[in-house]
Coordinates of C-alpha atoms in Angstrom, one line a residue:
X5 CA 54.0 -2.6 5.7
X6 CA 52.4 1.1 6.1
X7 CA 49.3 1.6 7.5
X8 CA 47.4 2.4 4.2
X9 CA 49.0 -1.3 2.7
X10 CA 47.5 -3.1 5.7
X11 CA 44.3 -1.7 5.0
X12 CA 43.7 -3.3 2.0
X13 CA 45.9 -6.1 2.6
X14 CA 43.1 -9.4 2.3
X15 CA 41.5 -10.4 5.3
X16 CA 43.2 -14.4 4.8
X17 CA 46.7 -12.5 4.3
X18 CA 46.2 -10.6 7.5
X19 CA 45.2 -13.6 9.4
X20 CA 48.6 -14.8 8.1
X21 CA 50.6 -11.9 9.4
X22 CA 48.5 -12.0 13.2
X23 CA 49.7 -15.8 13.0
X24 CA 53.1 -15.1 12.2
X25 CA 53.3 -12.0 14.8
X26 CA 54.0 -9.6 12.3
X27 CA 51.3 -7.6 13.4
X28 CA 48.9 -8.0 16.5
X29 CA 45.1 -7.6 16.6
X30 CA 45.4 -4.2 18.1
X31 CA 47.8 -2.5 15.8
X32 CA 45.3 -3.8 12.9
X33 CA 41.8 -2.3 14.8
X34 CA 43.3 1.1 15.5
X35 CA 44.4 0.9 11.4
X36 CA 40.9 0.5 10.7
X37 CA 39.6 3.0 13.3
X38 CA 41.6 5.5 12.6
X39 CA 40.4 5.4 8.8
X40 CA 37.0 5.4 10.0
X41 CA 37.5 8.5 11.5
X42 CA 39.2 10.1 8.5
X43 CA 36.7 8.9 6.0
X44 CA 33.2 7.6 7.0
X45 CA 32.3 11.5 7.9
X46 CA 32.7 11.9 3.9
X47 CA 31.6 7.7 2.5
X48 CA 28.8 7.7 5.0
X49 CA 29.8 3.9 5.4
X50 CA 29.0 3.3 9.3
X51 CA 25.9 4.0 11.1
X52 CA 27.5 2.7 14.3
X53 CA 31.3 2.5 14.8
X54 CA 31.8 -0.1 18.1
X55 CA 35.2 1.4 18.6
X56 CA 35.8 1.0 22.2
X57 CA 34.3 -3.0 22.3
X58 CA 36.9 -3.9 19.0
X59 CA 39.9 -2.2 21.1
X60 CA 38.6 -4.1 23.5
X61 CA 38.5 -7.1 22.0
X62 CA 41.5 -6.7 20.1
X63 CA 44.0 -6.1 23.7
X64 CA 41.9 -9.4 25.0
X65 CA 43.4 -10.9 21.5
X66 CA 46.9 -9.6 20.9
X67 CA 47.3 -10.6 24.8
X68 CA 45.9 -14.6 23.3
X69 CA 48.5 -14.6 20.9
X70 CA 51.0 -15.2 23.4
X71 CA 48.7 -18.4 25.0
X72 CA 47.5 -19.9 22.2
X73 CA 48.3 -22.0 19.7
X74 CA 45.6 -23.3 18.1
X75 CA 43.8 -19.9 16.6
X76 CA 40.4 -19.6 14.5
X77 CA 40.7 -19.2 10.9
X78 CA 40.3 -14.8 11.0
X79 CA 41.9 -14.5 14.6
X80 CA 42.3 -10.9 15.0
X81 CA 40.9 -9.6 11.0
X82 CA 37.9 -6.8 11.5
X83 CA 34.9 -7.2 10.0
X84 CA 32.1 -4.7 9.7
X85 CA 28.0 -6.4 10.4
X86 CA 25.8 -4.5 8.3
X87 CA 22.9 -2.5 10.4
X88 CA 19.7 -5.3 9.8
X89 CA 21.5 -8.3 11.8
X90 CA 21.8 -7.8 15.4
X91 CA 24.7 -7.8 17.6
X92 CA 24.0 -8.1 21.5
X93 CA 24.3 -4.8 23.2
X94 CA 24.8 -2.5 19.9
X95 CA 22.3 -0.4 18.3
X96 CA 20.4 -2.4 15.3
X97 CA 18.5 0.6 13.3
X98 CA 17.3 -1.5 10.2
X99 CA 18.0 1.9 8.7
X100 CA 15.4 3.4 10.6
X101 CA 16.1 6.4 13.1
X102 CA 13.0 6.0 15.4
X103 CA 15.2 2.7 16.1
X104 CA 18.3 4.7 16.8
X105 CA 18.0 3.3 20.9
X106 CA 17.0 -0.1 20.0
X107 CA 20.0 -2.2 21.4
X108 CA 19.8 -5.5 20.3
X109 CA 19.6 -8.5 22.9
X110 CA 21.3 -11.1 21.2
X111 CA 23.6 -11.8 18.5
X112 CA 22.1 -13.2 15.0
X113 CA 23.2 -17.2 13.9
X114 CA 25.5 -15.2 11.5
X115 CA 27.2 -12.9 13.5
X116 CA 27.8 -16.0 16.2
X117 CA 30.0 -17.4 13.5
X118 CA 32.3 -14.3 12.8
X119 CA 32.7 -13.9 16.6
X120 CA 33.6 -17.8 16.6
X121 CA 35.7 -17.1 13.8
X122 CA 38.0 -14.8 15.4
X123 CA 37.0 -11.8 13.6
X124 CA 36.7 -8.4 15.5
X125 CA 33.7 -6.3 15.0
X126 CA 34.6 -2.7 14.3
X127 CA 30.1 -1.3 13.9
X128 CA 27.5 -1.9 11.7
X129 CA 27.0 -0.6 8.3
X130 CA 24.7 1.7 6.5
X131 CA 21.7 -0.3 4.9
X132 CA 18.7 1.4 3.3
X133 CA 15.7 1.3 5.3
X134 CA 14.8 -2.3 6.0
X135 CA 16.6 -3.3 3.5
X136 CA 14.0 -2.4 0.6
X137 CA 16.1 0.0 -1.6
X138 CA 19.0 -0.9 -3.8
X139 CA 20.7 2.2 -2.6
X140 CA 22.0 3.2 1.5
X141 CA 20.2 6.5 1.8
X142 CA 17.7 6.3 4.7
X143 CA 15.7 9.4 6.2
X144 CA 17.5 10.4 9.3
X145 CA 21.3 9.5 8.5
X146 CA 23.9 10.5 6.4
X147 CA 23.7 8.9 2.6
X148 CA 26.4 6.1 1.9
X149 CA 28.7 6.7 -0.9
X150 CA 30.7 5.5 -3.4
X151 CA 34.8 5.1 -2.6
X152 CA 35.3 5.3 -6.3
X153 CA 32.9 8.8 -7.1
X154 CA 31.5 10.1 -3.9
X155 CA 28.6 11.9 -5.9
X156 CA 27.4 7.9 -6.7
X157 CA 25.7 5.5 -5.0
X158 CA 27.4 2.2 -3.0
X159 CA 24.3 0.4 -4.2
X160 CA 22.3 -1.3 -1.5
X161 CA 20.4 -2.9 0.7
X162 CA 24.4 -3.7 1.4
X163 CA 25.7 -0.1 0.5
X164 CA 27.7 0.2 3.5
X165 CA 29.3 -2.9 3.8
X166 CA 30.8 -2.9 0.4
X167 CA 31.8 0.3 0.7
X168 CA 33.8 -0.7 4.2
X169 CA 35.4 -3.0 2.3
X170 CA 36.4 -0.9 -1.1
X171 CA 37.4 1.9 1.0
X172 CA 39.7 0.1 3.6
X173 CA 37.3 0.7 6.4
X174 CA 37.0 -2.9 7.0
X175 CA 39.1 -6.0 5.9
X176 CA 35.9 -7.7 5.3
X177 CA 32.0 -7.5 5.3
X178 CA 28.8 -9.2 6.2
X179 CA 25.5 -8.6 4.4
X180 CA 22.2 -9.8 3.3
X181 CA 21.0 -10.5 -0.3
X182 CA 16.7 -10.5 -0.4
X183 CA 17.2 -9.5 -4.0
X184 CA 20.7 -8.3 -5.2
X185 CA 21.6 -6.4 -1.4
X186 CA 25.2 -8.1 -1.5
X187 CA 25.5 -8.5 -5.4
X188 CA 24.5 -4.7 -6.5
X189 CA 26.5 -3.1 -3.4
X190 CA 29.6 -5.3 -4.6
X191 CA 29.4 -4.3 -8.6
X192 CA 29.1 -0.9 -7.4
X193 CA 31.9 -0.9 -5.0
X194 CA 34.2 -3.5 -7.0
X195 CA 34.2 -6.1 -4.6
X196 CA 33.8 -9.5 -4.8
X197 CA 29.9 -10.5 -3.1
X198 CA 28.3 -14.2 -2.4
X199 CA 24.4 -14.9 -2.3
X200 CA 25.0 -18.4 -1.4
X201 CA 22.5 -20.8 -2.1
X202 CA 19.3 -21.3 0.3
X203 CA 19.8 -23.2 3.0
X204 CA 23.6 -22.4 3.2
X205 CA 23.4 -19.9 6.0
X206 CA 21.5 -20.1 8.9
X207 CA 19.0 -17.4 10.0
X208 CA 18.5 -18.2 13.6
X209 CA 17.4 -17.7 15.7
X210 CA 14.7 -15.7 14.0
X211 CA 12.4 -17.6 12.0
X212 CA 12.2 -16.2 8.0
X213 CA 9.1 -14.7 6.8
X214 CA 10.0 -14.3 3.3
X215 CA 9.9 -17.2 1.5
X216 CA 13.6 -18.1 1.3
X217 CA 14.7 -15.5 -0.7
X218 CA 16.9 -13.4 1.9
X219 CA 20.3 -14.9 2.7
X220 CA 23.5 -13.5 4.6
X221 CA 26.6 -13.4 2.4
X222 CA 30.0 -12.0 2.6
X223 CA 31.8 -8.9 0.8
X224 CA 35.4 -9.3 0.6
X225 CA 38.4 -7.7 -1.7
X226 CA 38.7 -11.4 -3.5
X227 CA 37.2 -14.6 -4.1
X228 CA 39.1 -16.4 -1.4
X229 CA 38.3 -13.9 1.0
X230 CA 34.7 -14.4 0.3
X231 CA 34.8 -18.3 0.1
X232 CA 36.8 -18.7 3.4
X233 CA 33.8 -16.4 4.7
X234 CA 31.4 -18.3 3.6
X235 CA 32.6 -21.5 5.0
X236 CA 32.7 -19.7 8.4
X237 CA 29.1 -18.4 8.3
X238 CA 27.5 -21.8 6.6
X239 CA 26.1 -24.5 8.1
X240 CA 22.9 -25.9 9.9
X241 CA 21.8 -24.5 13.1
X242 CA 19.1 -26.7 15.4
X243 CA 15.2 -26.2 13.7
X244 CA 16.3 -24.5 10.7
X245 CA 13.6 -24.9 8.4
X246 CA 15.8 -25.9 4.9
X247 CA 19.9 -26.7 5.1
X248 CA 22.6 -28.2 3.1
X249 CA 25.3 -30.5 3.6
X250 CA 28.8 -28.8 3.9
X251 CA 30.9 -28.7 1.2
X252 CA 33.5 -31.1 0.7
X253 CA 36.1 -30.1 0.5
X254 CA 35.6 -26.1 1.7
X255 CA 34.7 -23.5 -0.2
X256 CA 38.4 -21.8 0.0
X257 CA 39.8 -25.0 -1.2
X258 CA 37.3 -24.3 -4.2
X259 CA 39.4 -21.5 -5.4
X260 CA 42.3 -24.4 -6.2
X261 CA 40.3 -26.9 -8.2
X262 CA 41.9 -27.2 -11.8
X263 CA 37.6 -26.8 -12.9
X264 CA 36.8 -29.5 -16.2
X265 CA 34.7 -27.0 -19.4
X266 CA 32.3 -25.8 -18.6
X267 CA 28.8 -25.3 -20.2
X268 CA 28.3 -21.2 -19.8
X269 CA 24.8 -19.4 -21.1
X270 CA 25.2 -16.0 -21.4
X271 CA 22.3 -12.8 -21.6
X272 CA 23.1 -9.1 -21.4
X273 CA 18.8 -9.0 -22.0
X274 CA 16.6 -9.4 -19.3
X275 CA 12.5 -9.7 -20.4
X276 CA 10.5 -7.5 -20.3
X277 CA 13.4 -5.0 -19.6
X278 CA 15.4 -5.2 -22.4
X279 CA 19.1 -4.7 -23.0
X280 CA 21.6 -3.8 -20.5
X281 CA 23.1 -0.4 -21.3
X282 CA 26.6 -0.5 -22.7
X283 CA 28.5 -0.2 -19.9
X284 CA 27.0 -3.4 -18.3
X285 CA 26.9 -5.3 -21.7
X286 CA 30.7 -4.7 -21.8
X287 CA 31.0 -6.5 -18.4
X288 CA 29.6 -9.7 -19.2
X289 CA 30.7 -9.6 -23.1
X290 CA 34.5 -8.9 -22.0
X291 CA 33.8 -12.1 -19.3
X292 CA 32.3 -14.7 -21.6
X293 CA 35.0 -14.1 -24.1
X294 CA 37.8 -14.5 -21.8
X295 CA 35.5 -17.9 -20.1
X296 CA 35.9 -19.0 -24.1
X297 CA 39.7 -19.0 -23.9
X298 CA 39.6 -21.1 -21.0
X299 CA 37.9 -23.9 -23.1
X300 CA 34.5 -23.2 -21.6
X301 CA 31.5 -23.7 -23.8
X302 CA 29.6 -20.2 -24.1
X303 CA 26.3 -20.0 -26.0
X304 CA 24.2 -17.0 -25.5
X305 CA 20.6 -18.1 -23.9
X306 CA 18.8 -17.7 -20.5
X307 CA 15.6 -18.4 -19.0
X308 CA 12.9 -16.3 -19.4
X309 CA 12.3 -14.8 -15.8
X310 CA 9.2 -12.2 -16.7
X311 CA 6.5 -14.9 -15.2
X312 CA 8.6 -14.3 -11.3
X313 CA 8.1 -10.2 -11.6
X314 CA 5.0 -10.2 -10.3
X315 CA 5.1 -12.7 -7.4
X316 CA 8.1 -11.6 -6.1
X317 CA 7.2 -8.7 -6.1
X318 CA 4.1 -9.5 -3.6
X319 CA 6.4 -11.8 -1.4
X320 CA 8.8 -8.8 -1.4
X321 CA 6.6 -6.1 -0.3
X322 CA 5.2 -8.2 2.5
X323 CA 8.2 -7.9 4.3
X324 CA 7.5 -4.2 5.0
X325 CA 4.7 -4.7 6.6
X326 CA 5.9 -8.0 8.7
X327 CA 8.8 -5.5 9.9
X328 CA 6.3 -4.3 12.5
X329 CA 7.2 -1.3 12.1
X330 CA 4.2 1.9 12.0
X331 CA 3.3 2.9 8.4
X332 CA 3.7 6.8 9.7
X333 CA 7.6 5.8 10.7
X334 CA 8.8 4.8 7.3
X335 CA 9.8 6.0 4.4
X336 CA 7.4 7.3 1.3
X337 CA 8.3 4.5 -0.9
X338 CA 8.6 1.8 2.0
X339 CA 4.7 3.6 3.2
X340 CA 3.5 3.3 -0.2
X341 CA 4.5 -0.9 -0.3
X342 CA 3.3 -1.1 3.4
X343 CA -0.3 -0.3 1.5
X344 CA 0.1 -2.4 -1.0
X345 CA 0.0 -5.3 1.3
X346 CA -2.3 -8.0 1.2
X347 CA -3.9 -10.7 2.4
X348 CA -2.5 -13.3 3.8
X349 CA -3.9 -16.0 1.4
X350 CA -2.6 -13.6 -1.4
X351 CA 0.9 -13.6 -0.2
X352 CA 0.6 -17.3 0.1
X353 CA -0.7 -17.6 -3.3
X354 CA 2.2 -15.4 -4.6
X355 CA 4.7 -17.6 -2.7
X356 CA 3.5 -20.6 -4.2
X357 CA 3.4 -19.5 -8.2
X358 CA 6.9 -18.5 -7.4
X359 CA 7.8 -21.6 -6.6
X360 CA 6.1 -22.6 -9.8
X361 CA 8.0 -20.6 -12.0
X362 CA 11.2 -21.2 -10.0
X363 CA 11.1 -25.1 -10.5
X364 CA 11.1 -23.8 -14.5
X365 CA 14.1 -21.9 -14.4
X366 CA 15.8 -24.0 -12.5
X367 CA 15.4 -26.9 -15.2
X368 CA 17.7 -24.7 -17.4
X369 CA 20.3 -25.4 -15.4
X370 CA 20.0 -29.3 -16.4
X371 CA 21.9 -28.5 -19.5
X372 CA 23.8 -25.4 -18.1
X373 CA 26.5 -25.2 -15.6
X374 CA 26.4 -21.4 -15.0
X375 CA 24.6 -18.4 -16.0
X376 CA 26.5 -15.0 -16.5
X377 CA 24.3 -11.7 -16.3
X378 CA 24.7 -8.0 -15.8
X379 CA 24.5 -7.6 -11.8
X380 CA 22.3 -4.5 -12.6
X381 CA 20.6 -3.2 -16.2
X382 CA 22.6 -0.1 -15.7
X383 CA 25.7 1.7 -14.3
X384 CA 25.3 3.4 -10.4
X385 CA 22.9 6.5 -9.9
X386 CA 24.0 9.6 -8.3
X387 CA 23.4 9.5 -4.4
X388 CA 19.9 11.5 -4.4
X389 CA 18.8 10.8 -7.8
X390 CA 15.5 9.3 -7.3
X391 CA 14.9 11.4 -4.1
X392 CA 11.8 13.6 -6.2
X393 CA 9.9 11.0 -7.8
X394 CA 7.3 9.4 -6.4
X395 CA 6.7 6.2 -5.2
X396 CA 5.6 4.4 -7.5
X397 CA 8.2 5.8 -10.2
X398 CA 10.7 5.0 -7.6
X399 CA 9.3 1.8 -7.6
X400 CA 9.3 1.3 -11.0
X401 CA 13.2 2.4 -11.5
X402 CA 14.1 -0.2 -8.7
X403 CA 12.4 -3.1 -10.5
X404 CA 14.3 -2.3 -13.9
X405 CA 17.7 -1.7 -12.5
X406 CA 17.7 -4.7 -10.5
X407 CA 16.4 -6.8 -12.7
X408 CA 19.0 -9.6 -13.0
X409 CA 19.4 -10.2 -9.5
X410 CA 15.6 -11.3 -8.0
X411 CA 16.0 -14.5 -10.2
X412 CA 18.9 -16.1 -7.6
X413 CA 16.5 -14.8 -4.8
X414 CA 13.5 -16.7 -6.2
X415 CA 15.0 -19.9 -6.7
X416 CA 17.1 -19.9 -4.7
X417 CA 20.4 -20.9 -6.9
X418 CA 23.8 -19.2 -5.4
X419 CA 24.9 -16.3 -7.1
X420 CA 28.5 -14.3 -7.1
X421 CA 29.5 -10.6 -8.6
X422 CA 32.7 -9.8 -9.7
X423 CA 34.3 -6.8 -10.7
X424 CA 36.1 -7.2 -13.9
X425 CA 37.0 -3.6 -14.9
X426 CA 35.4 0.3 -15.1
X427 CA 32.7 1.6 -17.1
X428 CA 32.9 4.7 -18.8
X429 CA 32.4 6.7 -15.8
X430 CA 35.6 5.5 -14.2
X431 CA 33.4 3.4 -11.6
X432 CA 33.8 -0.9 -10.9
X433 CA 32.5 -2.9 -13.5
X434 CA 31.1 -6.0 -12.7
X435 CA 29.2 -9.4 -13.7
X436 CA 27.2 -11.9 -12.1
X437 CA 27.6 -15.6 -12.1
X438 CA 24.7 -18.0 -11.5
X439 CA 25.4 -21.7 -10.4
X440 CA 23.1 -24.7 -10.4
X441 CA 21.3 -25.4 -7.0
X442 CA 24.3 -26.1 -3.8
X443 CA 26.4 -25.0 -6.6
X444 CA 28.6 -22.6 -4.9
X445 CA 31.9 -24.2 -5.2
X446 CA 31.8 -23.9 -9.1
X447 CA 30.6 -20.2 -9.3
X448 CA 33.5 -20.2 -6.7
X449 CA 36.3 -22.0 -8.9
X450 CA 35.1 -20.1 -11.9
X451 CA 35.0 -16.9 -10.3
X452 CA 39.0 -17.6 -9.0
X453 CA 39.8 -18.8 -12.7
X454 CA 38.8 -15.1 -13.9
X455 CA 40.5 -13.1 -11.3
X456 CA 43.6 -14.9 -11.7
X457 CA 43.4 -14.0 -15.4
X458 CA 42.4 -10.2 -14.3
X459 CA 43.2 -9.6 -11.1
X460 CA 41.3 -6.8 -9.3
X461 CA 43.0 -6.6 -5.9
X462 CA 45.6 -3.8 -7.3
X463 CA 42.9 -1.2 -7.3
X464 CA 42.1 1.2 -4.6
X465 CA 39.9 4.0 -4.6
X466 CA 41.6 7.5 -4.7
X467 CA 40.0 8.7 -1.7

């Protein structure tokens, strides 16, 4: 297998071929380094490439394989952490460069788990600045791009690490979805990306100041990739404020089950916002008439989600301001929420008519097993596109392109995006599946039931 094949071989498939000794944990890194090299000066993917600690850590590892028999389930696979979780003794910027010498102290819950895992971490990926814009292109560094059209956006908060992944800068990702950050990246990129549910993944050992709606979730080339990675990074951690069981059986063995009909609602409109644009109606038209050949029961309806805009939008804006970070040291848009902030009794009054509504849409699900949307309202922007408007119209375009997503956020219901063809650009084109609360392994089964039927994996960006 040549270099480039390894690349975007899947990160269970190269586990495989480090257990069999067909390759070693070293050979794989300086694969992955070497492309970093090559490309990210062009894709913009890294803010920090850890190259020396993953050679490191892949000699310590290729020198295991000789020891050890019993190996953790991505012994040896590189991963790229995206730049808002910290790993001990790297910089963490949170996409801001007055925080280009902060070197984190510890390793988040998350990224405990990969190391545990096996993985190898090869740098932390571009974000936009603290994770508030759905594209990667913070002041101070070099815009993330798209593998697919390098004039378009990766999408964002998680614009980097799907980009890692489409690219073959990374056999796998970690990111963060506060409200579409690992769903919008992976429809842009044409990966597969979990928002698991709330409570799934730990976020210690920081506390979370938003409500619930942020949760870490990987980016992977296909849906067992991104199952078996979300087994690894679920699961209680002591004083967690909310948690779930683990799944039984695992969320790779998900992508097996033989899944009973399904009862699939369907929407390519999103109130007040109206219709997705063609590209992204095509997407989730194309998907529920192939979910009808399967035997699954489609009826177009969805909940109305107008009644969470406003709320989430509160809740969401807070977070600015809880960063800690000086007004004068963001970004226009990020300075323009930061005074927008207000009180605390107004955030917690937001907080709790979110919950309101939430408890509303979630009764849909009573009757429905899965909800499939457009990811976003429309196809990628060019990188830079919204760089002259101002804040508020910046703002505004952000709230209408990202409509579909916030809903999983609010609620907190898991969530997956899938690509499932191009648009008429020649960029991914991609849908998103809602589950029922804890519902993961069915968004999981469902989302494996479509790939098999149009599998994505042959495609690689002509970079």
């Amino acid at each position: 297998m040549n270099s480039n094949d390894l690349a975007f071989t899947p990160a269970l498939e190269l586990a495989q071929l480090i257990r069999l000794r067909e390759v070693s944990p070293l050979e794989l890194v300086e694969v992955y380094l070497e492309r970093i090299e090559r490309l990210n000066p062009q894709l913009g993917s890294y803010f920090t490439v850890t190259a020396d600690l993953a050679i490191a850590d892949a000699t310590n590892k290729t020198e295991l394989l000789t020891t050890i028999s019993e190996l953790p389930p991505f012994f040896g696979v590189p991963i790229s952490i995206k730049d808002l979780s910290a790993v001990a003794g790297v910089t963490c910027t949170y996409g801001n460069p007055a925080l280009l010498n902060n070197i984190a102290n510890h390793d988040d819950g998350v990224v405990t788990k990969i190391k545990q895992a096996g993985f190898i971490i090869l740098g932390k990926t571009a974000t936009s600045e603290l994770g508030s814009y759905p594209y990667s292109e913070p002041m101070g560094f070099p815009p993330a791009r798209n593998p697919w059209n390098l004039e378009y956006t990766p999408g964002g908060s998680s614009g980097g690490a799907a980009a890692s992944v489409a690219a073959g800068l990374s056999a796998i990702a970690q990111g963060s979805d506060g409200g579409g950050s690992v769903r919008g990246p992976a429809a842009c990129c044409g990966v597969v990306g979990i928002k698991p549910a709330r409570g799934r993944v730990s976020k210690a050992p920081v506390g979370d100041r938003l409500g619930g709606i942020a949760v870490d979730g990987p980016l992977a080339r296909t849906v067992a990739d991104a199952a078996a990675m979300l087994d690894v990074i679920s699961g209680y951690v002591t004083g967690d404020p909310y948690w779930l069981p683990d799944p039984q059986p695992s969320f790779l063995s998900a992508t097996q089950f033989k899944l009973d009909p399904l009862k699939i609602a369907f929407s390519t409109n999103i109130l007040p916002f109206g219709e997705a644009d063609a590209n992204c109606q095509q997407g989730v038209l194309k998907t529920v008439e192939l979910l009808a050949q399967f035997g699954h029961q489609v009826e177009e309806k969805y909940p109305d989600f107008s009644s969470l805009i406003e709320p989430f939008k509160v809740v969401w804006q807070a977070g600015i301001a809880a960063a800690g970070i000086p007004s004068p040291a963001l970004q226009p848009l990020n300075q323009w929420l930061f005074a927008k902030n207000g009180s605390v009794a107004e955030y917690l009054q937001a907080l709790s008519q979110m919950q309101i509504v939430s408890r509303q849409i979630i009764a849909f699900f009573d009757t429905v097993d899965v909800l499939v949307l457009p990811v976003y309202l429309h196809s990628p922007i060019r990188v830079g596109e919204w760089a002259d408007l101002s804040p508020e119209e910046t703002f505004a375009k952000i709230v209408h392109w990202v409509a579909p997503c916030p809903v999983a956020n609010a609620t907190g219901l898991p969530a997956i995006a899938l690509p499932v063809g191009f648009d008429s650009n020649g960029l991914p084109l991609s849908v998103q599946l809602i589950g029922k609360p804890a519902a993961e392994s069915t968004l999981i089964s469902l989302a494996a039931q479509l790939e098999a039927a149009n599998p994505w994996i042959q495609h690689q960006p002509a970079l």
